[in-house]
């Protein structure tokens, strides 16, 4: 679309090339009621869809979009005040080192208790927070809270915090990490940031440079959900991840010889690049034994414990 292309043209400011992205929602007066208020409303619905499609694109309004988008817009609206109203909390899921059977850390998972709808799963509210940009504030809040909490734990325990691709596209992430560490007093090597490959898809070189700076201050970096995205080996070559987390879909199907072979190959890769290999979503003793056989070094999953507000061992 010429409008998007025109706006996207890089602008030079103080020697930096700045690029503006645009999302456009389009509603026409045909068939869907032509009064101005309705047109604006329909254009908003189409805009929401354009943003959901990855931004920097356009979308025409269609009546079928309405129920789903309206629900998302409603949730987005309700999320606006969530940091002030205190509806957010963090759960912690233990990570076990297979060699010793000991807990070596916890992964932090965000929870949202909606005043009317009750618990909203992260799979619903995280994408909405990402589309609206709110994930930047929510992610920073999680980082600060998690570091503060971990600073009170025994020194050998680490904390792993999920970081969204949207947070990486904003300039302040490194500063937020430094601030969270400084204000909590948590040593940097006890903080692990979990990123997915989606972080690396756009402007991989800039992201890798940022990851290198974070590693230089001691922060550990884990590659999350490995196997579900692009699984590009070139990322592993370009950046020394401290950990590779094998997605739970592989653990679930580990009885399948092809799946087991992939897990084995990832373990081999991890060994080569000096990364720990964690198996996610371990639910049964059989899965535990299989991932151990294949060479995974750490496990997480309901078998040990689901994510909890306060951790108590179930077995
Ligand atoms: P994830 O980072 O892959 O987190 C692991 C998910 O697997 C969590 O889902 C956890 O509750 C679930 N899980 C753990 N053990 C098992 C198991 O044995 N079986 C099964 N079936 N599931 C297990 P949850 O808490 O619903 O979070 C979903 C996703 O939402 C996370 O996936 C992560 O991508 C995102 N998320 C959660 N908290 C945050 C956050 O603070 N920031 C960001 N950016 N994303 C977050
Ligand atoms: Ca994770
Ligand atoms: Ca994961």
mmCIF file of C-alpha atoms and ligand atoms in Angstrom:
data_model
loop_
_atom_site.group_PDB
_atom_site.id
_atom_site.type_symbol
_atom_site.label_atom_id
_atom_site.label_comp_id
_atom_site.label_asym_id
_atom_site.label_seq_id
_atom_site.Cartn_x
_atom_site.Cartn_y
_atom_site.Cartn_z
ATOM 1 C CA UNK A 1 0.000 0.000 0.000
ATOM 2 C CA UNK A 2 1.590 3.313 -1.056
ATOM 3 C CA UNK A 3 0.657 5.064 2.233
ATOM 4 C CA UNK A 4 2.459 2.434 4.339
ATOM 5 C CA UNK A 5 5.445 2.426 1.970
ATOM 6 C CA UNK A 6 5.664 6.242 2.035
ATOM 7 C CA UNK A 7 5.563 6.428 5.830
ATOM 8 C CA UNK A 8 8.028 3.546 6.126
ATOM 9 C CA UNK A 9 10.767 5.399 4.208
ATOM 10 C CA UNK A 10 13.679 5.738 6.662
ATOM 11 C CA UNK A 11 14.310 9.217 8.047
ATOM 12 C CA UNK A 12 17.831 10.281 9.081
ATOM 13 C CA UNK A 13 17.928 11.887 12.541
ATOM 14 C CA UNK A 14 21.305 12.756 14.090
ATOM 15 C CA UNK A 15 23.056 10.145 11.989
ATOM 16 C CA UNK A 16 20.548 7.407 12.937
ATOM 17 C CA UNK A 17 18.156 5.889 10.460
ATOM 18 C CA UNK A 18 14.653 5.938 11.965
ATOM 19 C CA UNK A 19 11.817 3.904 10.498
ATOM 20 C CA UNK A 20 8.131 4.354 11.311
ATOM 21 C CA UNK A 21 5.763 1.447 10.838
ATOM 22 C CA UNK A 22 2.051 1.897 10.187
ATOM 23 C CA UNK A 23 -1.019 -0.271 10.548
ATOM 24 C CA UNK A 24 -4.138 0.737 8.633
ATOM 25 C CA UNK A 25 -7.734 -0.346 9.171
ATOM 26 C CA UNK A 26 -10.135 0.359 6.323
ATOM 27 C CA UNK A 27 -13.941 0.501 6.428
ATOM 28 C CA UNK A 28 -16.107 1.455 3.469
ATOM 29 C CA UNK A 29 -19.682 2.728 3.587
ATOM 30 C CA UNK A 30 -20.952 -0.188 1.511
ATOM 31 C CA UNK A 31 -23.311 -2.634 3.182
ATOM 32 C CA UNK A 32 -22.270 -2.122 6.753
ATOM 33 C CA UNK A 33 -24.108 1.061 7.641
ATOM 34 C CA UNK A 34 -22.737 4.405 6.601
ATOM 35 C CA UNK A 35 -22.996 6.736 9.580
ATOM 36 C CA UNK A 36 -19.687 8.251 10.626
ATOM 37 C CA UNK A 37 -19.560 6.720 14.108
ATOM 38 C CA UNK A 38 -20.122 3.219 12.714
ATOM 39 C CA UNK A 39 -17.477 3.746 10.031
ATOM 40 C CA UNK A 40 -14.888 4.771 12.626
ATOM 41 C CA UNK A 41 -15.800 1.804 14.797
ATOM 42 C CA UNK A 42 -15.467 -0.613 11.871
ATOM 43 C CA UNK A 43 -12.151 0.944 10.852
ATOM 44 C CA UNK A 44 -10.927 0.380 14.428
ATOM 45 C CA UNK A 45 -11.890 -3.295 14.260
ATOM 46 C CA UNK A 46 -9.991 -3.630 10.957
ATOM 47 C CA UNK A 47 -7.035 -1.760 12.487
ATOM 48 C CA UNK A 48 -6.953 -4.201 15.380
ATOM 49 C CA UNK A 49 -6.814 -7.079 12.917
ATOM 50 C CA UNK A 50 -4.008 -5.374 10.954
ATOM 51 C CA UNK A 51 -1.983 -5.040 14.170
ATOM 52 C CA UNK A 52 -2.711 -8.654 15.053
ATOM 53 C CA UNK A 53 -1.392 -9.658 11.617
ATOM 54 C CA UNK A 54 2.026 -8.361 12.614
ATOM 55 C CA UNK A 55 1.671 -4.592 12.056
ATOM 56 C CA UNK A 56 2.943 -2.595 9.106
ATOM 57 C CA UNK A 57 0.055 -3.807 7.022
ATOM 58 C CA UNK A 58 -3.559 -2.940 6.206
ATOM 59 C CA UNK A 59 -6.828 -4.732 6.588
ATOM 60 C CA UNK A 60 -10.395 -4.234 5.348
ATOM 61 C CA UNK A 61 -13.288 -4.502 7.796
ATOM 62 C CA UNK A 62 -15.362 -7.683 7.582
ATOM 63 C CA UNK A 63 -18.392 -8.334 9.748
ATOM 64 C CA UNK A 64 -17.021 -11.791 10.777
ATOM 65 C CA UNK A 65 -14.127 -10.088 12.587
ATOM 66 C CA UNK A 66 -16.443 -8.497 15.063
ATOM 67 C CA UNK A 67 -16.987 -10.979 17.963
ATOM 68 C CA UNK A 68 -13.358 -12.063 18.373
ATOM 69 C CA UNK A 69 -11.896 -8.590 17.967
ATOM 70 C CA UNK A 70 -14.495 -7.079 20.288
ATOM 71 C CA UNK A 71 -13.516 -9.618 22.952
ATOM 72 C CA UNK A 72 -9.820 -8.785 22.517
ATOM 73 C CA UNK A 73 -10.469 -5.045 22.558
ATOM 74 C CA UNK A 74 -12.474 -5.505 25.753
ATOM 75 C CA UNK A 75 -9.639 -7.417 27.410
ATOM 76 C CA UNK A 76 -7.148 -4.839 26.210
ATOM 77 C CA UNK A 77 -9.268 -2.112 27.759
ATOM 78 C CA UNK A 78 -9.458 -4.034 31.048
ATOM 79 C CA UNK A 79 -5.687 -4.512 31.051
ATOM 80 C CA UNK A 80 -4.995 -0.783 30.953
ATOM 81 C CA UNK A 81 -5.288 -0.358 34.703
ATOM 82 C CA UNK A 82 -4.039 -3.787 35.721
ATOM 83 C CA UNK A 83 -0.712 -2.673 37.160
ATOM 84 C CA UNK A 84 -2.460 -0.186 39.449
ATOM 85 C CA UNK A 85 -5.397 -2.420 40.373
ATOM 86 C CA UNK A 86 -3.075 -5.264 41.429
ATOM 87 C CA UNK A 87 -4.673 -8.016 39.314
ATOM 88 C CA UNK A 88 -1.284 -9.273 38.146
ATOM 89 C CA UNK A 89 0.838 -11.795 39.979
ATOM 90 C CA UNK A 90 3.732 -14.128 39.321
ATOM 91 C CA UNK A 91 3.927 -17.897 39.649
ATOM 92 C CA UNK A 92 7.192 -19.799 39.947
ATOM 93 C CA UNK A 93 7.956 -23.193 38.454
ATOM 94 C CA UNK A 94 11.033 -25.113 39.670
ATOM 95 C CA UNK A 95 13.806 -26.192 37.303
ATOM 96 C CA UNK A 96 15.612 -29.424 38.250
ATOM 97 C CA UNK A 97 19.206 -30.311 37.405
ATOM 98 C CA UNK A 98 19.029 -33.978 36.369
ATOM 99 C CA UNK A 99 22.582 -34.803 37.478
ATOM 100 C CA UNK A 100 21.746 -34.061 41.115
ATOM 101 C CA UNK A 101 17.951 -33.967 41.288
ATOM 102 C CA UNK A 102 18.220 -30.562 42.966
ATOM 103 C CA UNK A 103 16.306 -27.391 42.165
ATOM 104 C CA UNK A 104 18.608 -24.938 40.418
ATOM 105 C CA UNK A 105 16.113 -22.187 39.805
ATOM 106 C CA UNK A 106 12.581 -21.142 38.958
ATOM 107 C CA UNK A 107 10.834 -19.813 35.852
ATOM 108 C CA UNK A 108 8.519 -16.871 36.430
ATOM 109 C CA UNK A 109 5.089 -17.025 34.765
ATOM 110 C CA UNK A 110 2.716 -14.093 34.740
ATOM 111 C CA UNK A 111 -0.851 -14.474 35.979
ATOM 112 C CA UNK A 112 -3.828 -12.161 35.518
ATOM 113 C CA UNK A 113 -6.917 -12.406 37.695
ATOM 114 C CA UNK A 114 -9.658 -10.470 35.918
ATOM 115 C CA UNK A 115 -12.192 -8.945 38.339
ATOM 116 C CA UNK A 116 -15.142 -10.524 36.467
ATOM 117 C CA UNK A 117 -13.739 -13.228 34.201
ATOM 118 C CA UNK A 118 -11.401 -14.700 36.813
ATOM 119 C CA UNK A 119 -8.069 -16.194 35.686
ATOM 120 C CA UNK A 120 -7.174 -15.242 32.104
ATOM 121 C CA UNK A 121 -4.547 -17.602 30.642
ATOM 122 C CA UNK A 122 -1.257 -16.031 29.471
ATOM 123 C CA UNK A 123 -1.871 -17.526 26.015
ATOM 124 C CA UNK A 124 -4.799 -15.062 25.799
ATOM 125 C CA UNK A 125 -3.516 -11.937 27.510
ATOM 126 C CA UNK A 126 0.185 -11.952 26.523
ATOM 127 C CA UNK A 127 -0.572 -11.632 22.758
ATOM 128 C CA UNK A 128 -3.004 -8.789 23.514
ATOM 129 C CA UNK A 129 -0.410 -7.066 25.677
ATOM 130 C CA UNK A 130 2.108 -7.533 22.847
ATOM 131 C CA UNK A 131 -0.213 -6.066 20.220
ATOM 132 C CA UNK A 132 -1.040 -3.040 22.328
ATOM 133 C CA UNK A 133 2.573 -2.498 23.438
ATOM 134 C CA UNK A 134 1.518 -2.938 27.076
ATOM 135 C CA UNK A 135 3.896 -5.907 27.391
ATOM 136 C CA UNK A 136 6.727 -3.397 27.779
ATOM 137 C CA UNK A 137 5.311 -2.168 31.118
ATOM 138 C CA UNK A 138 4.082 -5.598 32.210
ATOM 139 C CA UNK A 139 7.426 -7.199 31.304
ATOM 140 C CA UNK A 140 9.349 -4.567 33.214
ATOM 141 C CA UNK A 141 7.107 -5.082 36.219
ATOM 142 C CA UNK A 142 7.722 -8.864 36.068
ATOM 143 C CA UNK A 143 11.459 -8.312 35.811
ATOM 144 C CA UNK A 144 11.590 -6.018 38.845
ATOM 145 C CA UNK A 145 9.319 -8.268 40.950
ATOM 146 C CA UNK A 146 11.160 -11.443 39.959
ATOM 147 C CA UNK A 147 14.608 -10.013 40.749
ATOM 148 C CA UNK A 148 13.372 -8.670 44.080
ATOM 149 C CA UNK A 149 11.897 -12.063 44.990
ATOM 150 C CA UNK A 150 14.978 -14.025 43.855
ATOM 151 C CA UNK A 151 17.313 -11.758 45.831
ATOM 152 C CA UNK A 152 15.772 -13.209 49.022
ATOM 153 C CA UNK A 153 16.423 -16.840 47.976
ATOM 154 C CA UNK A 154 19.508 -18.977 48.673
ATOM 155 C CA UNK A 155 22.393 -17.904 46.478
ATOM 156 C CA UNK A 156 22.488 -20.991 44.263
ATOM 157 C CA UNK A 157 18.963 -20.424 42.901
ATOM 158 C CA UNK A 158 18.411 -18.633 39.602
ATOM 159 C CA UNK A 159 15.359 -16.895 38.266
ATOM 160 C CA UNK A 160 14.251 -17.152 34.622
ATOM 161 C CA UNK A 161 12.080 -14.364 33.179
ATOM 162 C CA UNK A 162 10.302 -14.540 29.804
ATOM 163 C CA UNK A 163 11.015 -11.574 27.529
ATOM 164 C CA UNK A 164 8.791 -10.850 24.548
ATOM 165 C CA UNK A 165 10.038 -9.884 21.088
ATOM 166 C CA UNK A 166 8.138 -6.606 21.482
ATOM 167 C CA UNK A 167 10.291 -5.690 24.501
ATOM 168 C CA UNK A 168 13.398 -6.227 22.382
ATOM 169 C CA UNK A 169 12.091 -3.871 19.702
ATOM 170 C CA UNK A 170 11.889 -1.038 22.260
ATOM 171 C CA UNK A 171 15.122 0.730 23.185
ATOM 172 C CA UNK A 172 14.832 0.511 27.009
ATOM 173 C CA UNK A 173 15.151 -3.240 27.672
ATOM 174 C CA UNK A 174 18.832 -3.363 28.608
ATOM 175 C CA UNK A 175 18.392 -0.392 30.924
ATOM 176 C CA UNK A 176 15.361 -2.072 32.569
ATOM 177 C CA UNK A 177 17.434 -5.191 33.212
ATOM 178 C CA UNK A 178 20.267 -3.179 34.743
ATOM 179 C CA UNK A 179 17.812 -1.245 36.928
ATOM 180 C CA UNK A 180 16.031 -4.405 38.116
ATOM 181 C CA UNK A 181 19.385 -5.940 39.080
ATOM 182 C CA UNK A 182 20.649 -2.789 40.779
ATOM 183 C CA UNK A 183 17.481 -2.137 42.781
ATOM 184 C CA UNK A 184 17.183 -5.752 43.976
ATOM 185 C CA UNK A 185 20.884 -6.403 44.500
ATOM 186 C CA UNK A 186 20.516 -9.710 42.610
ATOM 187 C CA UNK A 187 23.832 -10.781 41.012
ATOM 188 C CA UNK A 188 23.452 -10.711 37.210
ATOM 189 C CA UNK A 189 24.438 -14.377 36.820
ATOM 190 C CA UNK A 190 21.357 -15.410 38.808
ATOM 191 C CA UNK A 191 19.055 -13.839 36.215
ATOM 192 C CA UNK A 192 18.208 -15.739 33.044
ATOM 193 C CA UNK A 193 16.197 -14.165 30.228
ATOM 194 C CA UNK A 194 14.118 -16.563 28.133
ATOM 195 C CA UNK A 195 13.646 -15.494 24.541
ATOM 196 C CA UNK A 196 12.020 -17.268 21.622
ATOM 197 C CA UNK A 197 13.305 -17.277 18.078
ATOM 198 C CA UNK A 198 10.673 -14.682 17.152
ATOM 199 C CA UNK A 199 12.949 -12.172 18.912
ATOM 200 C CA UNK A 200 15.653 -12.878 16.357
ATOM 201 C CA UNK A 201 13.517 -12.814 13.236
ATOM 202 C CA UNK A 202 13.431 -9.042 12.904
ATOM 203 C CA UNK A 203 16.795 -7.329 12.869
ATOM 204 C CA UNK A 204 18.704 -10.311 14.244
ATOM 205 C CA UNK A 205 22.021 -8.457 14.266
ATOM 206 C CA UNK A 206 20.736 -5.658 16.521
ATOM 207 C CA UNK A 207 19.132 -8.183 18.874
ATOM 208 C CA UNK A 208 22.282 -10.310 18.989
ATOM 209 C CA UNK A 209 24.327 -7.188 19.801
ATOM 210 C CA UNK A 210 21.917 -6.432 22.637
ATOM 211 C CA UNK A 211 22.087 -10.035 23.894
ATOM 212 C CA UNK A 212 25.879 -9.841 23.838
ATOM 213 C CA UNK A 213 25.821 -6.691 25.987
ATOM 214 C CA UNK A 214 23.491 -8.393 28.449
ATOM 215 C CA UNK A 215 25.763 -11.425 28.571
ATOM 216 C CA UNK A 216 28.754 -9.161 29.089
ATOM 217 C CA UNK A 217 27.232 -7.940 32.372
ATOM 218 C CA UNK A 218 26.674 -11.581 33.388
ATOM 219 C CA UNK A 219 22.995 -12.129 32.526
ATOM 220 C CA UNK A 220 22.247 -15.605 31.176
ATOM 221 C CA UNK A 221 20.219 -16.068 27.986
ATOM 222 C CA UNK A 222 18.017 -19.093 27.238
ATOM 223 C CA UNK A 223 16.430 -19.984 23.907
ATOM 224 C CA UNK A 224 12.822 -20.952 24.728
ATOM 225 C CA UNK A 225 10.383 -23.255 22.875
ATOM 226 C CA UNK A 226 13.164 -24.647 20.708
ATOM 227 C CA UNK A 227 11.786 -26.707 17.841
ATOM 228 C CA UNK A 228 8.530 -24.817 17.382
ATOM 229 C CA UNK A 229 9.732 -21.802 15.432
ATOM 230 C CA UNK A 230 12.346 -21.410 12.771
ATOM 231 C CA UNK A 231 14.945 -23.458 14.659
ATOM 232 C CA UNK A 232 17.583 -21.758 12.612
ATOM 233 C CA UNK A 233 20.966 -23.229 13.376
ATOM 234 C CA UNK A 234 22.584 -19.975 12.343
ATOM 235 C CA UNK A 235 21.241 -18.297 15.516
ATOM 236 C CA UNK A 236 23.014 -20.924 17.592
ATOM 237 C CA UNK A 237 26.193 -20.241 15.655
ATOM 238 C CA UNK A 238 25.928 -16.492 16.103
ATOM 239 C CA UNK A 239 25.075 -16.339 19.758
ATOM 240 C CA UNK A 240 26.297 -18.452 22.687
ATOM 241 C CA UNK A 241 23.023 -19.264 24.475
ATOM 242 C CA UNK A 242 23.456 -20.522 28.020
ATOM 243 C CA UNK A 243 20.472 -22.825 27.676
ATOM 244 C CA UNK A 244 18.234 -24.351 25.021
ATOM 245 C CA UNK A 245 14.737 -25.263 26.186
ATOM 246 C CA UNK A 246 13.178 -28.063 24.163
ATOM 247 C CA UNK A 247 9.482 -27.376 23.662
ATOM 248 C CA UNK A 248 7.057 -29.598 25.515
ATOM 249 C CA UNK A 249 5.538 -30.896 22.252
ATOM 250 C CA UNK A 250 8.767 -32.903 21.765
ATOM 251 C CA UNK A 251 8.685 -34.207 25.321
ATOM 252 C CA UNK A 252 5.058 -35.240 24.834
ATOM 253 C CA UNK A 253 5.947 -37.256 21.694
ATOM 254 C CA UNK A 254 9.309 -38.532 22.893
ATOM 255 C CA UNK A 255 8.204 -42.152 22.308
ATOM 256 C CA UNK A 256 8.195 -41.470 18.589
ATOM 257 C CA UNK A 257 11.672 -42.458 17.265
ATOM 258 C CA UNK A 258 11.877 -39.409 14.961
ATOM 259 C CA UNK A 259 11.068 -37.051 17.822
ATOM 260 C CA UNK A 260 13.622 -38.768 20.054
ATOM 261 C CA UNK A 261 16.210 -38.419 17.279
ATOM 262 C CA UNK A 262 15.538 -34.671 17.059
ATOM 263 C CA UNK A 263 15.896 -34.301 20.841
ATOM 264 C CA UNK A 264 19.185 -36.219 20.674
ATOM 265 C CA UNK A 265 20.411 -33.955 17.885
ATOM 266 C CA UNK A 266 19.534 -30.823 19.892
ATOM 267 C CA UNK A 267 21.341 -32.269 22.916
ATOM 268 C CA UNK A 268 24.410 -32.826 20.713
ATOM 269 C CA UNK A 269 24.170 -29.271 19.465
ATOM 270 C CA UNK A 270 23.859 -27.949 23.005
ATOM 271 C CA UNK A 271 26.922 -29.892 24.101
ATOM 272 C CA UNK A 272 28.883 -28.475 21.165
ATOM 273 C CA UNK A 273 28.011 -24.872 21.978
ATOM 274 C CA UNK A 274 28.267 -25.337 25.753
ATOM 275 C CA UNK A 275 24.558 -24.804 26.450
ATOM 276 C CA UNK A 276 22.461 -26.593 29.046
ATOM 277 C CA UNK A 277 19.522 -28.498 27.539
ATOM 278 C CA UNK A 278 16.226 -28.299 29.393
ATOM 279 C CA UNK A 279 13.177 -30.433 28.653
ATOM 280 C CA UNK A 280 9.909 -28.552 29.204
ATOM 281 C CA UNK A 281 6.544 -29.994 30.160
ATOM 282 C CA UNK A 282 7.719 -33.276 31.706
ATOM 283 C CA UNK A 283 4.549 -34.840 33.098
ATOM 284 C CA UNK A 284 5.352 -38.544 33.618
ATOM 285 C CA UNK A 285 8.159 -40.704 34.995
ATOM 286 C CA UNK A 286 8.494 -42.294 31.528
ATOM 287 C CA UNK A 287 9.075 -38.904 29.919
ATOM 288 C CA UNK A 288 11.567 -38.063 32.640
ATOM 289 C CA UNK A 289 13.517 -41.267 31.988
ATOM 290 C CA UNK A 290 13.428 -40.763 28.223
ATOM 291 C CA UNK A 291 14.671 -37.147 28.286
ATOM 292 C CA UNK A 292 17.387 -38.209 30.722
ATOM 293 C CA UNK A 293 18.423 -41.019 28.341
ATOM 294 C CA UNK A 294 18.548 -38.596 25.435
ATOM 295 C CA UNK A 295 20.962 -36.400 27.397
ATOM 296 C CA UNK A 296 18.842 -33.448 28.577
ATOM 297 C CA UNK A 297 20.500 -31.795 31.557
ATOM 298 C CA UNK A 298 17.507 -30.053 33.171
ATOM 299 C CA UNK A 299 13.753 -30.637 33.428
ATOM 300 C CA UNK A 300 10.669 -28.652 34.205
ATOM 301 C CA UNK A 301 7.087 -29.852 34.316
ATOM 302 C CA UNK A 302 4.023 -30.915 36.238
ATOM 303 C CA UNK A 303 5.776 -34.136 37.345
ATOM 304 C CA UNK A 304 7.961 -32.065 39.647
ATOM 305 C CA UNK A 305 5.568 -29.172 40.206
ATOM 306 C CA UNK A 306 3.198 -26.885 38.298
ATOM 307 C CA UNK A 307 3.940 -23.161 38.542
ATOM 308 C CA UNK A 308 2.955 -22.022 42.058
ATOM 309 C CA UNK A 309 2.781 -18.756 43.975
ATOM 310 C CA UNK A 310 4.667 -20.292 46.847
ATOM 311 C CA UNK A 311 6.537 -23.414 45.990
ATOM 312 C CA UNK A 312 5.875 -26.599 47.932
ATOM 313 C CA UNK A 313 7.170 -29.934 46.746
ATOM 314 C CA UNK A 314 4.332 -32.317 45.899
ATOM 315 C CA UNK A 315 6.174 -35.624 45.830
HETATM 316 P P1 LIG B 1 6.476 -20.777 28.258
HETATM 317 O O1 LIG B 1 7.489 -19.718 28.493
HETATM 318 O O2 LIG B 1 6.871 -21.880 27.333
HETATM 319 O O3 LIG B 1 6.091 -21.350 29.687
HETATM 320 C C1 LIG B 1 5.838 -22.686 29.980
HETATM 321 C C2 LIG B 1 4.360 -22.976 29.955
HETATM 322 O O4 LIG B 1 4.146 -24.378 30.120
HETATM 323 C C3 LIG B 1 3.611 -22.314 31.109
HETATM 324 O O5 LIG B 1 2.307 -22.001 30.634
HETATM 325 C C4 LIG B 1 3.532 -23.446 32.147
HETATM 326 O O6 LIG B 1 2.460 -23.289 33.049
HETATM 327 C C5 LIG B 1 3.309 -24.613 31.232
HETATM 328 N N1 LIG B 1 3.746 -25.879 31.822
HETATM 329 C C6 LIG B 1 4.735 -26.104 32.724
HETATM 330 N N2 LIG B 1 4.873 -27.414 32.968
HETATM 331 C C7 LIG B 1 3.971 -28.055 32.193
HETATM 332 C C8 LIG B 1 3.615 -29.440 31.992
HETATM 333 O O7 LIG B 1 4.186 -30.358 32.588
HETATM 334 N N3 LIG B 1 2.618 -29.692 31.091
HETATM 335 C C9 LIG B 1 1.981 -28.714 30.400
HETATM 336 N N4 LIG B 1 1.011 -29.061 29.547
HETATM 337 N N5 LIG B 1 2.281 -27.404 30.570
HETATM 338 C C10 LIG B 1 3.265 -27.085 31.449
HETATM 339 P P2 LIG B 1 1.619 -20.604 30.999
HETATM 340 O O8 LIG B 1 1.959 -20.215 32.392
HETATM 341 O O9 LIG B 1 0.186 -20.771 30.619
HETATM 342 O O10 LIG B 1 2.343 -19.603 30.018
HETATM 343 C C11 LIG B 1 2.179 -19.703 28.623
HETATM 344 C C12 LIG B 1 3.130 -18.821 27.904
HETATM 345 O O11 LIG B 1 2.843 -17.428 28.169
HETATM 346 C C13 LIG B 1 4.597 -18.993 28.316
HETATM 347 O O12 LIG B 1 5.111 -20.150 27.691
HETATM 348 C C14 LIG B 1 5.190 -17.694 27.816
HETATM 349 O O13 LIG B 1 5.412 -17.767 26.435
HETATM 350 C C15 LIG B 1 4.054 -16.711 28.080
HETATM 351 N N6 LIG B 1 4.328 -16.002 29.336
HETATM 352 C C16 LIG B 1 4.010 -16.332 30.602
HETATM 353 N N7 LIG B 1 4.473 -15.399 31.473
HETATM 354 C C17 LIG B 1 5.121 -14.451 30.719
HETATM 355 C C18 LIG B 1 5.819 -13.228 31.014
HETATM 356 O O14 LIG B 1 6.006 -12.831 32.184
HETATM 357 N N8 LIG B 1 6.314 -12.526 29.951
HETATM 358 C C19 LIG B 1 6.164 -12.962 28.664
HETATM 359 N N9 LIG B 1 6.679 -12.213 27.662
HETATM 360 N N10 LIG B 1 5.536 -14.111 28.337
HETATM 361 C C20 LIG B 1 5.023 -14.839 29.362
HETATM 362 CA CA1 LIG B 2 9.558 -19.716 29.027
HETATM 363 CA CA1 LIG B 3 8.730 -22.734 26.708
#
